[in-house]
Short mmCIF file of C-alpha atoms (C1' of nucleotides) in Angstrom, two decimals:
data_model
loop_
_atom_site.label_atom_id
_atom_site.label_comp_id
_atom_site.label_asym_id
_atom_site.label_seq_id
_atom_site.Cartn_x
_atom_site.Cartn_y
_atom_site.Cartn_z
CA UNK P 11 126.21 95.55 -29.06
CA UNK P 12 129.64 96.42 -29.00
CA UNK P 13 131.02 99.32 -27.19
CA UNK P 14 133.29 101.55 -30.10
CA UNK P 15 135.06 104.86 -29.16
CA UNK P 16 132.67 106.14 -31.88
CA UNK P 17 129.29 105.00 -30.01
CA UNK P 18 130.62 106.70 -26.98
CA UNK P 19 131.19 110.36 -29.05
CA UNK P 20 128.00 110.07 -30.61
CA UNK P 21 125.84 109.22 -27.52
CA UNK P 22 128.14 112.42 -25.55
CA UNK P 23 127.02 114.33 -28.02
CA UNK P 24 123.48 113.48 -27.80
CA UNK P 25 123.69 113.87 -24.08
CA UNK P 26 124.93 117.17 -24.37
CA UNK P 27 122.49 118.45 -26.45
CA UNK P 28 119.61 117.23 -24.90
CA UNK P 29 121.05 118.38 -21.38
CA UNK P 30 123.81 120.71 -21.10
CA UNK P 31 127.77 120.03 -21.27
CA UNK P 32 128.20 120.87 -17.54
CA UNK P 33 126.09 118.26 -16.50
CA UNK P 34 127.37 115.63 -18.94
CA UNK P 35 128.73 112.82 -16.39
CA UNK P 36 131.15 109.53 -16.89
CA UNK P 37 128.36 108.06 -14.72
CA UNK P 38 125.52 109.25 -16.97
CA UNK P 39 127.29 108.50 -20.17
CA UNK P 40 127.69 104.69 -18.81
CA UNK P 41 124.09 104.54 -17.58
CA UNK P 42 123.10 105.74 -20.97
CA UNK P 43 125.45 103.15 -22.89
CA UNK P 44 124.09 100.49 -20.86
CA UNK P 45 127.77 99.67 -19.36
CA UNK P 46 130.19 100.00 -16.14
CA UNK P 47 131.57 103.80 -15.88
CA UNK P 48 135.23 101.79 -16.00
CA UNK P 49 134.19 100.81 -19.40
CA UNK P 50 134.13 103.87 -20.89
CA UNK P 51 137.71 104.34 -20.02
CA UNK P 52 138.97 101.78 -22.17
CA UNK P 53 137.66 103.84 -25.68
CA UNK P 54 138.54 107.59 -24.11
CA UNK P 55 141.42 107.60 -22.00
CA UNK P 56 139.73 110.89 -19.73
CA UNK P 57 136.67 113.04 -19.59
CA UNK P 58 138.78 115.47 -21.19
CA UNK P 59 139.61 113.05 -24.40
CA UNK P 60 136.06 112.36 -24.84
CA UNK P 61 135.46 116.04 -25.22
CA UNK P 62 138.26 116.58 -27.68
CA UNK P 63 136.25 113.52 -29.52
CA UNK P 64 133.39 115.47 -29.76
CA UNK P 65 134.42 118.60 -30.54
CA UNK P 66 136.59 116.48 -33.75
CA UNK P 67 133.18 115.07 -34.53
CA UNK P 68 131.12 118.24 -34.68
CA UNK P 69 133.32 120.58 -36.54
CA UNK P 70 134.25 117.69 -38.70
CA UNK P 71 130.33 117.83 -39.71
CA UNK P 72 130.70 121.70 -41.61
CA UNK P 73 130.46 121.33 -44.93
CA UNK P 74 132.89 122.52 -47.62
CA UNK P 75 131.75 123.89 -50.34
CA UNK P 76 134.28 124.45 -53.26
CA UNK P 77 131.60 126.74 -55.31
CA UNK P 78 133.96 127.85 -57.79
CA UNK P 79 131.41 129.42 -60.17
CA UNK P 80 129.55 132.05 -57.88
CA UNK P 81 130.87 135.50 -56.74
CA UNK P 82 132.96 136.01 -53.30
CA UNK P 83 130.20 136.85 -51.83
CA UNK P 84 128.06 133.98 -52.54
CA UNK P 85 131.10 131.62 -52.24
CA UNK P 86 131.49 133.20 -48.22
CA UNK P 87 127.80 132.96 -47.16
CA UNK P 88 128.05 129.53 -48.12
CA UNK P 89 130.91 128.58 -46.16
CA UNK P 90 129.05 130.80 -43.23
CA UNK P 91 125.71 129.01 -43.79
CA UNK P 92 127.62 125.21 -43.50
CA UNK P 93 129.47 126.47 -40.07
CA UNK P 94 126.30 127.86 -39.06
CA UNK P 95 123.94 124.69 -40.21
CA UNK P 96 126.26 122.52 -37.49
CA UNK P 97 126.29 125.49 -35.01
CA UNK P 98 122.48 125.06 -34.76
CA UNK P 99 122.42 121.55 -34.87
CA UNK P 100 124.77 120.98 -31.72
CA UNK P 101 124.90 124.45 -30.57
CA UNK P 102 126.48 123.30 -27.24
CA UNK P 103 129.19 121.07 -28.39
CA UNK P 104 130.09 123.60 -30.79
CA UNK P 105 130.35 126.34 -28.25
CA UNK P 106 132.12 123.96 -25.81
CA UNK P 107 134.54 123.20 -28.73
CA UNK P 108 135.46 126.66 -30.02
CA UNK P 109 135.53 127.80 -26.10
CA UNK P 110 138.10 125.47 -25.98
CA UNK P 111 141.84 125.80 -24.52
CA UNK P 112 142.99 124.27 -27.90
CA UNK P 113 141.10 124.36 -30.88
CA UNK P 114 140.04 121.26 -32.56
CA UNK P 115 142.24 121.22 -36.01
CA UNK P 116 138.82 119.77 -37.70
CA UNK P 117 138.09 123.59 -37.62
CA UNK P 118 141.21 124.25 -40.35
CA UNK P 119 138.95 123.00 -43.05
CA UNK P 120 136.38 125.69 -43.13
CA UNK P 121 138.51 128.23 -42.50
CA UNK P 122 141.12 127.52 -45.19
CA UNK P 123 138.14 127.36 -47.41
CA UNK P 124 136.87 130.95 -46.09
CA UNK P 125 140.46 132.31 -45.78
CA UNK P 126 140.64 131.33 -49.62
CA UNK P 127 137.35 132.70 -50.87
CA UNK P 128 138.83 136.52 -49.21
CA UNK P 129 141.55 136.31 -50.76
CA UNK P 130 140.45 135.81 -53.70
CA UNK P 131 138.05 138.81 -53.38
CA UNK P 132 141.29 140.58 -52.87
CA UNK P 133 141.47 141.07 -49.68
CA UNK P 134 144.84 141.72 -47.75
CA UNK P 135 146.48 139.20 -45.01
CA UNK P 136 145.15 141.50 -41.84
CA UNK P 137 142.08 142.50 -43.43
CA UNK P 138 141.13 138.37 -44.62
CA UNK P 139 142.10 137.24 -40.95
CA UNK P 140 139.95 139.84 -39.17
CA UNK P 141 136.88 139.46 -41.76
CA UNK P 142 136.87 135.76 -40.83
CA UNK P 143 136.87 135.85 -37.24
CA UNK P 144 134.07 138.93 -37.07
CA UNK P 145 131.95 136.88 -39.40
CA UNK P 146 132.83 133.76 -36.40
CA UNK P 147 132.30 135.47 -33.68
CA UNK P 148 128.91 136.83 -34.94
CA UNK P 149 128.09 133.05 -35.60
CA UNK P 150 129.44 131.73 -32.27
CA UNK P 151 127.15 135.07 -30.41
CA UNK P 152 124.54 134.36 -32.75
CA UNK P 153 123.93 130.56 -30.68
CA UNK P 154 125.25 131.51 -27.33
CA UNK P 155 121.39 131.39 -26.40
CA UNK P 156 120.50 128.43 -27.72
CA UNK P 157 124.04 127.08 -26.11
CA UNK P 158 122.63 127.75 -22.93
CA UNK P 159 121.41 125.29 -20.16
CA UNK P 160 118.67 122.89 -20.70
CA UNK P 161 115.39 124.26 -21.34
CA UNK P 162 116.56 127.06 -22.07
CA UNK P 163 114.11 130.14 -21.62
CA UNK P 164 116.45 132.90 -22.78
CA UNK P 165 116.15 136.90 -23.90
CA UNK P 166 114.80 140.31 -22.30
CA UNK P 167 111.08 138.84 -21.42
CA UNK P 168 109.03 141.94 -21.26
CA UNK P 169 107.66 141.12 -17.02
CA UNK P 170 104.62 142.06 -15.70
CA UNK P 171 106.31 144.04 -13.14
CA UNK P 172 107.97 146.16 -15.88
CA UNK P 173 107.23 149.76 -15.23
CA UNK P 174 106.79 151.61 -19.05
CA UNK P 175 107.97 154.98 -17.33
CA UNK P 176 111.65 153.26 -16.81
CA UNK P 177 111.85 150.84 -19.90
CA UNK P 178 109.65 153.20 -22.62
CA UNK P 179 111.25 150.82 -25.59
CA UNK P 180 111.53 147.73 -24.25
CA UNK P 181 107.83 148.20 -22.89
CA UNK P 182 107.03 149.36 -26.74
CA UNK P 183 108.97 146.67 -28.16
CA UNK P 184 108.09 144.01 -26.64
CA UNK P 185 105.97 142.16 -28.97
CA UNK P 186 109.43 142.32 -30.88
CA UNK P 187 111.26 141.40 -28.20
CA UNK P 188 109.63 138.32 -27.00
CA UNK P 189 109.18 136.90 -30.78
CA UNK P 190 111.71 134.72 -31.26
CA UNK P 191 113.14 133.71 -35.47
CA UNK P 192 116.72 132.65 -34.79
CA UNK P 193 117.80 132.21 -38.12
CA UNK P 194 115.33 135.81 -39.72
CA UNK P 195 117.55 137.15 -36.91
CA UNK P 196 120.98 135.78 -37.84
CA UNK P 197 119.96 136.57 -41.43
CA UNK P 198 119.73 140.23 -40.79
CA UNK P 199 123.23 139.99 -39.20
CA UNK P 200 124.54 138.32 -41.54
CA UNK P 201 123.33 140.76 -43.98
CA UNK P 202 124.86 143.78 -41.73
CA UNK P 203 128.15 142.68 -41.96
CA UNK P 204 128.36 141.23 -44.93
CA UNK P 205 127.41 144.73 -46.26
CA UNK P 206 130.34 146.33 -44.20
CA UNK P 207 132.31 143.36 -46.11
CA UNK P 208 131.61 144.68 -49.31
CA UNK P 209 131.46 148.27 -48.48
CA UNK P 210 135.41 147.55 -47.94
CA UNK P 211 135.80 145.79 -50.80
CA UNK P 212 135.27 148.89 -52.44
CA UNK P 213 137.76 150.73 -50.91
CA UNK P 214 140.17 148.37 -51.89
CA UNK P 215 139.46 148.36 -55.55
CA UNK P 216 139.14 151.86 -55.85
CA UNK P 217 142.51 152.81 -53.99
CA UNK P 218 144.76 149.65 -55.86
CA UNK P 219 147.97 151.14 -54.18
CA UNK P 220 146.75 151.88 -50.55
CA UNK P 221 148.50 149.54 -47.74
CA UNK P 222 145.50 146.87 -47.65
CA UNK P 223 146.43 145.37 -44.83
CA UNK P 224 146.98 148.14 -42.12
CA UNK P 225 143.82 149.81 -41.81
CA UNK P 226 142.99 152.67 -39.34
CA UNK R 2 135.31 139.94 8.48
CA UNK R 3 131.72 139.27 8.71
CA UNK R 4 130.73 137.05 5.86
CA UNK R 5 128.10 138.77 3.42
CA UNK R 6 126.13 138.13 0.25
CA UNK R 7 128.15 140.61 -1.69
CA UNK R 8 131.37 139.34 -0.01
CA UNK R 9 130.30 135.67 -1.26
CA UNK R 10 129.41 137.03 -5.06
CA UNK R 11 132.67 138.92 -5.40
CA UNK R 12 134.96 135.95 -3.92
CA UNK R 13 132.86 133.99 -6.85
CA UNK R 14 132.90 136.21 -9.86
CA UNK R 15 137.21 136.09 -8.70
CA UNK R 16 137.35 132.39 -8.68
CA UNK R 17 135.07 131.85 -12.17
CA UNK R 18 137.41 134.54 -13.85
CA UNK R 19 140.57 133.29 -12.63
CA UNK R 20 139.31 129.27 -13.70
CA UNK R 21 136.08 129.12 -14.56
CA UNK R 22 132.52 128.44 -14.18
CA UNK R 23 132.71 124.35 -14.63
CA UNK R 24 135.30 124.17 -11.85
CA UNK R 25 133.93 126.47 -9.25
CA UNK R 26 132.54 124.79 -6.32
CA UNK R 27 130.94 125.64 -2.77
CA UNK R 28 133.89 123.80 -1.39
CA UNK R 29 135.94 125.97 -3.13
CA UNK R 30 134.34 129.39 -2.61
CA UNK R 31 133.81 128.04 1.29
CA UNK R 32 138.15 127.48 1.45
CA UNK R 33 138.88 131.33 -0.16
CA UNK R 34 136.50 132.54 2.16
CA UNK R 35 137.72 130.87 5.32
CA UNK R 36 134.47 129.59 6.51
CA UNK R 37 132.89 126.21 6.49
CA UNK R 38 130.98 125.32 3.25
CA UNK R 39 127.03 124.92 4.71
CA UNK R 40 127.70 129.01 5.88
CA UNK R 41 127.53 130.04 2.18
CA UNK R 42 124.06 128.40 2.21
CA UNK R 43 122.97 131.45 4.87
CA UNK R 44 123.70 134.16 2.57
CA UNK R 45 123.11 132.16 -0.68
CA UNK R 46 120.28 129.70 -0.93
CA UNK R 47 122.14 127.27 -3.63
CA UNK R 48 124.69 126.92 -6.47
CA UNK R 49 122.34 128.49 -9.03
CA UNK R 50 121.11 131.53 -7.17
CA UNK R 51 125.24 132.35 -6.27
CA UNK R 52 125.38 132.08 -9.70
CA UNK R 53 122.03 134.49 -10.63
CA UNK R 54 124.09 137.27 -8.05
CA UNK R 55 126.65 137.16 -10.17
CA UNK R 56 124.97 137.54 -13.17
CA UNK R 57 123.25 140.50 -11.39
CA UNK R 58 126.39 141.64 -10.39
CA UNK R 59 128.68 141.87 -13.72
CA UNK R 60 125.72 143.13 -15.61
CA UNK R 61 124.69 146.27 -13.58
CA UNK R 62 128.09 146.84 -13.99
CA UNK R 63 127.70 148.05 -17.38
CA UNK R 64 127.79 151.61 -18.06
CA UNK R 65 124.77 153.00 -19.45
CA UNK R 66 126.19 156.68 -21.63
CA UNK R 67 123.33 159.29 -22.06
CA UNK R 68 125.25 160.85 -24.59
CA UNK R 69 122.37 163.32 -25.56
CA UNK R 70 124.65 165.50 -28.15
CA UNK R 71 126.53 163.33 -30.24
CA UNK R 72 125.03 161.73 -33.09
CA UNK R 73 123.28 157.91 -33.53
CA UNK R 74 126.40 155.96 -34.36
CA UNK R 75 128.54 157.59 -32.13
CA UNK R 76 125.79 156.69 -28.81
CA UNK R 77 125.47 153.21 -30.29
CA UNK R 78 129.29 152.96 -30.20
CA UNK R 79 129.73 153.90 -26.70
CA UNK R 80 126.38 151.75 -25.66
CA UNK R 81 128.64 148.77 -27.10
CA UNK R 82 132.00 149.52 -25.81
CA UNK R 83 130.10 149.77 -22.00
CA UNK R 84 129.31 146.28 -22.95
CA UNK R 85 132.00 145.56 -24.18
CA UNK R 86 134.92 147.06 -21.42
CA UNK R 87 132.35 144.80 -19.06
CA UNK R 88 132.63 141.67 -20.96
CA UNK R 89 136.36 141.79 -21.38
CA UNK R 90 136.77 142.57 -17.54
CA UNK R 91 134.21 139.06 -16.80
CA UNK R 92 134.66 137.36 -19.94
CA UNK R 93 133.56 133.57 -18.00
CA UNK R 94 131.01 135.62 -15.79
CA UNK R 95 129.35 137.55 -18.51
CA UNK R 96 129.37 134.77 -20.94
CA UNK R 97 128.02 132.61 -17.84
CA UNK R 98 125.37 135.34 -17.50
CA UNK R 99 123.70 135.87 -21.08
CA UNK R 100 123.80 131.92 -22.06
CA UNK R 101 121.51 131.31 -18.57
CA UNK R 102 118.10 130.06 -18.68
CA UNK R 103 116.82 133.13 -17.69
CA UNK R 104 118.60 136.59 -18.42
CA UNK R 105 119.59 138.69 -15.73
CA UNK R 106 117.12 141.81 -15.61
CA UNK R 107 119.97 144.05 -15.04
CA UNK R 108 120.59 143.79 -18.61
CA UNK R 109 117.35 146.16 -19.41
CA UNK R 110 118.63 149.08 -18.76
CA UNK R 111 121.76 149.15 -21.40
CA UNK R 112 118.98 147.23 -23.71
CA UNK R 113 116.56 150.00 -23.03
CA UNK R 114 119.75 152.76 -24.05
CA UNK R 115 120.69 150.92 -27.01
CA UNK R 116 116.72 150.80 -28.10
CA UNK R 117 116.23 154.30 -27.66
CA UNK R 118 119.59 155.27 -29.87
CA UNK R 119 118.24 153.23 -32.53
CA UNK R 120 114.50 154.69 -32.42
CA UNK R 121 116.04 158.17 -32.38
CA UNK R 122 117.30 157.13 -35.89
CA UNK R 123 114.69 156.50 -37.21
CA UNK R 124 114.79 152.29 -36.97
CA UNK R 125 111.10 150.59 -36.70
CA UNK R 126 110.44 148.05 -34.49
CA UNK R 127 111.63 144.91 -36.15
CA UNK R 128 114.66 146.47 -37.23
CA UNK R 129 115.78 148.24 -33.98
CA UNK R 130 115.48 144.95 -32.12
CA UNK R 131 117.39 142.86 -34.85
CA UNK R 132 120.35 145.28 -34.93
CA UNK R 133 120.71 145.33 -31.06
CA UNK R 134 120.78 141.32 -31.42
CA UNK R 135 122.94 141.68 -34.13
CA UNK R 136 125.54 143.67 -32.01
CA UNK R 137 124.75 141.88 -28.80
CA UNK R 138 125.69 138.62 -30.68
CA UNK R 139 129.19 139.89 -32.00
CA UNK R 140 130.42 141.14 -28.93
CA UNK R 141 129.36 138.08 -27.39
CA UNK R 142 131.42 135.96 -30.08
CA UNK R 143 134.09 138.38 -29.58
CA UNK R 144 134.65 137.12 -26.18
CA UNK R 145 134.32 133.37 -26.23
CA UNK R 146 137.70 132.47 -26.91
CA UNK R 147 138.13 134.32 -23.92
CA UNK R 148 135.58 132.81 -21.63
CA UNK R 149 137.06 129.53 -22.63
CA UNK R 150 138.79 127.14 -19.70
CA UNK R 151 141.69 128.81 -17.66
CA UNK R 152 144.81 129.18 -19.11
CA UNK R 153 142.83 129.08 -23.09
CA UNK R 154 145.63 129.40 -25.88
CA UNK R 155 142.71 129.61 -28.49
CA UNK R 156 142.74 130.61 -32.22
CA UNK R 157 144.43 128.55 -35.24
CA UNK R 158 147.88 127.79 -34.91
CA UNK R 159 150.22 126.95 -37.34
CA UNK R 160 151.33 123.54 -36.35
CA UNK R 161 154.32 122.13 -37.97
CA UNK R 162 152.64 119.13 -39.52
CA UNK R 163 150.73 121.21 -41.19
CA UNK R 164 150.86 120.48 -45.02
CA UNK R 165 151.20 123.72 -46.46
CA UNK R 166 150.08 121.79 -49.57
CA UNK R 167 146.40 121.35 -48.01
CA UNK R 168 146.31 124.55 -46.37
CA UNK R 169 147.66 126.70 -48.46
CA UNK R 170 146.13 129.85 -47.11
CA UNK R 171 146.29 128.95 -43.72
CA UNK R 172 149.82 128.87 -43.95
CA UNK R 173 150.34 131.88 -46.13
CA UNK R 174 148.20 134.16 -43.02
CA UNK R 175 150.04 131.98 -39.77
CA UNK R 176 151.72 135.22 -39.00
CA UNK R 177 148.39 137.01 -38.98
CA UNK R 178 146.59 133.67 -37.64
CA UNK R 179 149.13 133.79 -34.94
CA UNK R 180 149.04 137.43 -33.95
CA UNK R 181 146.68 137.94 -31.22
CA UNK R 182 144.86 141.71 -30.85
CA UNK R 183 140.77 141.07 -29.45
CA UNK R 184 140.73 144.67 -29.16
CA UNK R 185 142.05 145.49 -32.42
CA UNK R 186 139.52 142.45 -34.25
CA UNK R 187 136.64 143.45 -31.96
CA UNK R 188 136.89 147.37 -33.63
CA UNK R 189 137.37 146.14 -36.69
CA UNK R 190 134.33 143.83 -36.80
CA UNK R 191 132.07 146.21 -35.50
CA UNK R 192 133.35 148.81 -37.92
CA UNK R 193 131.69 146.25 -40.38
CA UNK R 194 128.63 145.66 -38.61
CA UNK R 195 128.18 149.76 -37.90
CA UNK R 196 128.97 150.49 -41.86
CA UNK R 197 126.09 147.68 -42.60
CA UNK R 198 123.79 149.72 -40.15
CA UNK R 199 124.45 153.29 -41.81
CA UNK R 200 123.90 151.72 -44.83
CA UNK R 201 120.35 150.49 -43.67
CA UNK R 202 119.61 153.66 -42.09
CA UNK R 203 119.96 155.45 -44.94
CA UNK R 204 117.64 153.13 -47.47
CA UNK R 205 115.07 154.39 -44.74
CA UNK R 206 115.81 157.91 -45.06
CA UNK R 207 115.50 157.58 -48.94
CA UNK R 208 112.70 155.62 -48.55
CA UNK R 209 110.07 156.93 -46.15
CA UNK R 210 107.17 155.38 -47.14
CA UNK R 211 108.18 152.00 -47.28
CA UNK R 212 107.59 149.22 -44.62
CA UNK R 213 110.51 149.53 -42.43
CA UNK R 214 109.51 146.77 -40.00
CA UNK R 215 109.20 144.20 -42.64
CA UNK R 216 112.77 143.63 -44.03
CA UNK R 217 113.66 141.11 -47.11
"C1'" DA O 21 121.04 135.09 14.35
"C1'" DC O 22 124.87 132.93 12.71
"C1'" DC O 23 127.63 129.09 12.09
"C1'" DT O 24 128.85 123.96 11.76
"C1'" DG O 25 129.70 118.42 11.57
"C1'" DA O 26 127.85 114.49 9.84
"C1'" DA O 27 125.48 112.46 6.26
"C1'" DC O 28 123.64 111.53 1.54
"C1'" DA O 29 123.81 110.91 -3.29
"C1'" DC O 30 126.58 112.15 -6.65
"C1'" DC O 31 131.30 113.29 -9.51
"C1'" DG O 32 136.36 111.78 -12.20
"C1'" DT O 33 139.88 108.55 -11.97
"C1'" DT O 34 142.96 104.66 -10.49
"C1'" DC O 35 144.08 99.97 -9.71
"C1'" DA O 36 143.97 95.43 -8.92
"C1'" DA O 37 141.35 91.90 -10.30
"C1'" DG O 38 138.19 89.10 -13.10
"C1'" DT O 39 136.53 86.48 -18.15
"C1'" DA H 28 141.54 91.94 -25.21
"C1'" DC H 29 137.77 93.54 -22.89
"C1'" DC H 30 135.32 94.46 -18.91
"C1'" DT H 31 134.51 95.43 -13.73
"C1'" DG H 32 134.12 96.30 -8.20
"C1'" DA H 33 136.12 98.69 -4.73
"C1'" DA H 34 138.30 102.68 -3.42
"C1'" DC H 35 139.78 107.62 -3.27
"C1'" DA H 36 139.20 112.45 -3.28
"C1'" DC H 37 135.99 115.37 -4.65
"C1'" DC H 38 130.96 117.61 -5.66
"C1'" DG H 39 125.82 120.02 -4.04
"C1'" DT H 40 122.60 119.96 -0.49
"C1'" DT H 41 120.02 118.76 3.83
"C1'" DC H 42 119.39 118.52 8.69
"C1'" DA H 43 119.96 118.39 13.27
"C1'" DA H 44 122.73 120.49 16.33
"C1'" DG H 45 125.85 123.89 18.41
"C1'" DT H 46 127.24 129.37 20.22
#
DNA sequence: ACCTGAACACCGTTCAAGT
DNA sequence: ACCTGAACACCGTTCAAGT
């Protein structure tokens, strides 16, 4: 079968996931493809390219969802859910890609659409800008686990050697702490700030002539 | 100098911050030091376990504030910024750190602080667990752009090809998108995800008798 | 005890050469 | 046009040997 630029992306991308994007290899990749490592180099012109490739192809994957009829609210959980659908479904390439030097411009999509939804709640330049990136970063923290290495075996793991007179909670808590619901967890997050969201909404509506957009 | 363990872990947790944790090497670390490469391997029995020491290392670094007087929030907020002040000092070590295999244990004892701040207000089990994720999560997407390669110029830019047609909004905030203040985004964030808390704390003190474990 | 050179099996990348 | 072998400067790690 014929090598494509786009068969190399999508088989990086599976390597990653299955492995981790440290150990991702020209020599690897090749294996995989069934073809000479010098190959590769005619589709991606460095290690470095292909990554940029893959980091176009995931967050060219998040959905945009007009949703015109439902409140702001709805409207930017939506747009949250879609980044967050992809951000579970390659949670390493999309960690390598928004840890990135430069930002892959596949990214201005969503957040035009996110941007758009805040403002149309109202919301103020400063106050849209910073909404967006907390509700990011909470996404991008929310996989950093699952982003991990392969086989990942990650969180506070209650030990036998634990003594309960040190750790009195986490000894207490650790049926909670070893039960693992990514997305009941990222739910409740979700739900925390989008509260704090709303809860300055409010502010805004009720003071119509306070600077919006230089709070504190 | 006499070579040590500790002397080895802080040359490393130098080199990752000042490039990163892809590109260090024992070669590397074995040049800085002044020593041949195979003497790391007497105080350090491989790549991985340098890298569990520093783990160790940036996360005992984290303050852990008794804070018996003030009230919840303001002990939650300090637990965080000790986190926080630590992240932002390692950004590649402490990302590095929480998205291993297996977390460092030094990370019990601000977990076990954080835990007990929440259970003195009143949180259940399920909850008090999900909000410290919640929180650990943000701060942990609050620093990726960070903990990105060396020399990272992250965020959305405002290219000029972009088509303020398509991105309207993006190009209405480029000022904003442009401006660059973690500190500033980080408090504002977590002012959302603290108001969200409150807000759940006090459905529980209104509601006494209901299940407080079992949210939704 | 502490250090080291040589060696091995890997990496990214180049370059001149093959069909 | 598309592919490749040989080569280079790097990696992590082992092992037998030095002081």
């Amino acid at each position: 079968m014929q090598l494509t630029r786009s068969r190399v992306i999508a088989k990086a991308i599976e390597l990653i996931e299955a492995d981790s994007v440290e150990t991702i290899s020209m020599y690897r990749l090749a294996t995989e493809l069934g073809c000479s490592v010098m190959c590769l180099y005619h589709h991606v012109p460095s290690k470095r390219a292909l990554l940029d490739g893959v980091a176009d192809q995931v967050m060219s994957a998040i959905e945009v969802t007009p949703m015109p009829r439902g409140s702001w609210e709805e409207r930017l959980e939506a747009q949250v859910r879609a980044f967050r659908t992809v951000a579970r479904a390659y949670p390493r390439c999309v960690m390598a890609a928004v840890s990135r030097r430069r930002a892959s411009a596949r990214i201005l999509r969503p957040a035009e659409s996110a941007l758009s939804v805040l403002a149309d709640a109202g919301f103020g330049a400063q106050d849209a800008v910073r909404i967006m990136r907390a509700v990011l970063a909470y996404t991008m923290g929310s996989i950093v686990p699952e982003a991990g290495v392969a086989g990942s075996e990650n969180g506070i793991s209650a030990r036998t050697s634990l003594r309960a007179a040190e750790f009195p909670q986490i000894t207490h808590l650790s049926a909670e702490l070893q039960a693992s619901d990514p997305e009941a967890d990222f739910e409740f997050g979700l739900g925390l700030i989008l509260h704090g969201i709303a809860a300055r909404q409010q502010i805004l509506c009720t003071q119509p002539y306070g600077s919006g957009n230089t709070p504190n």
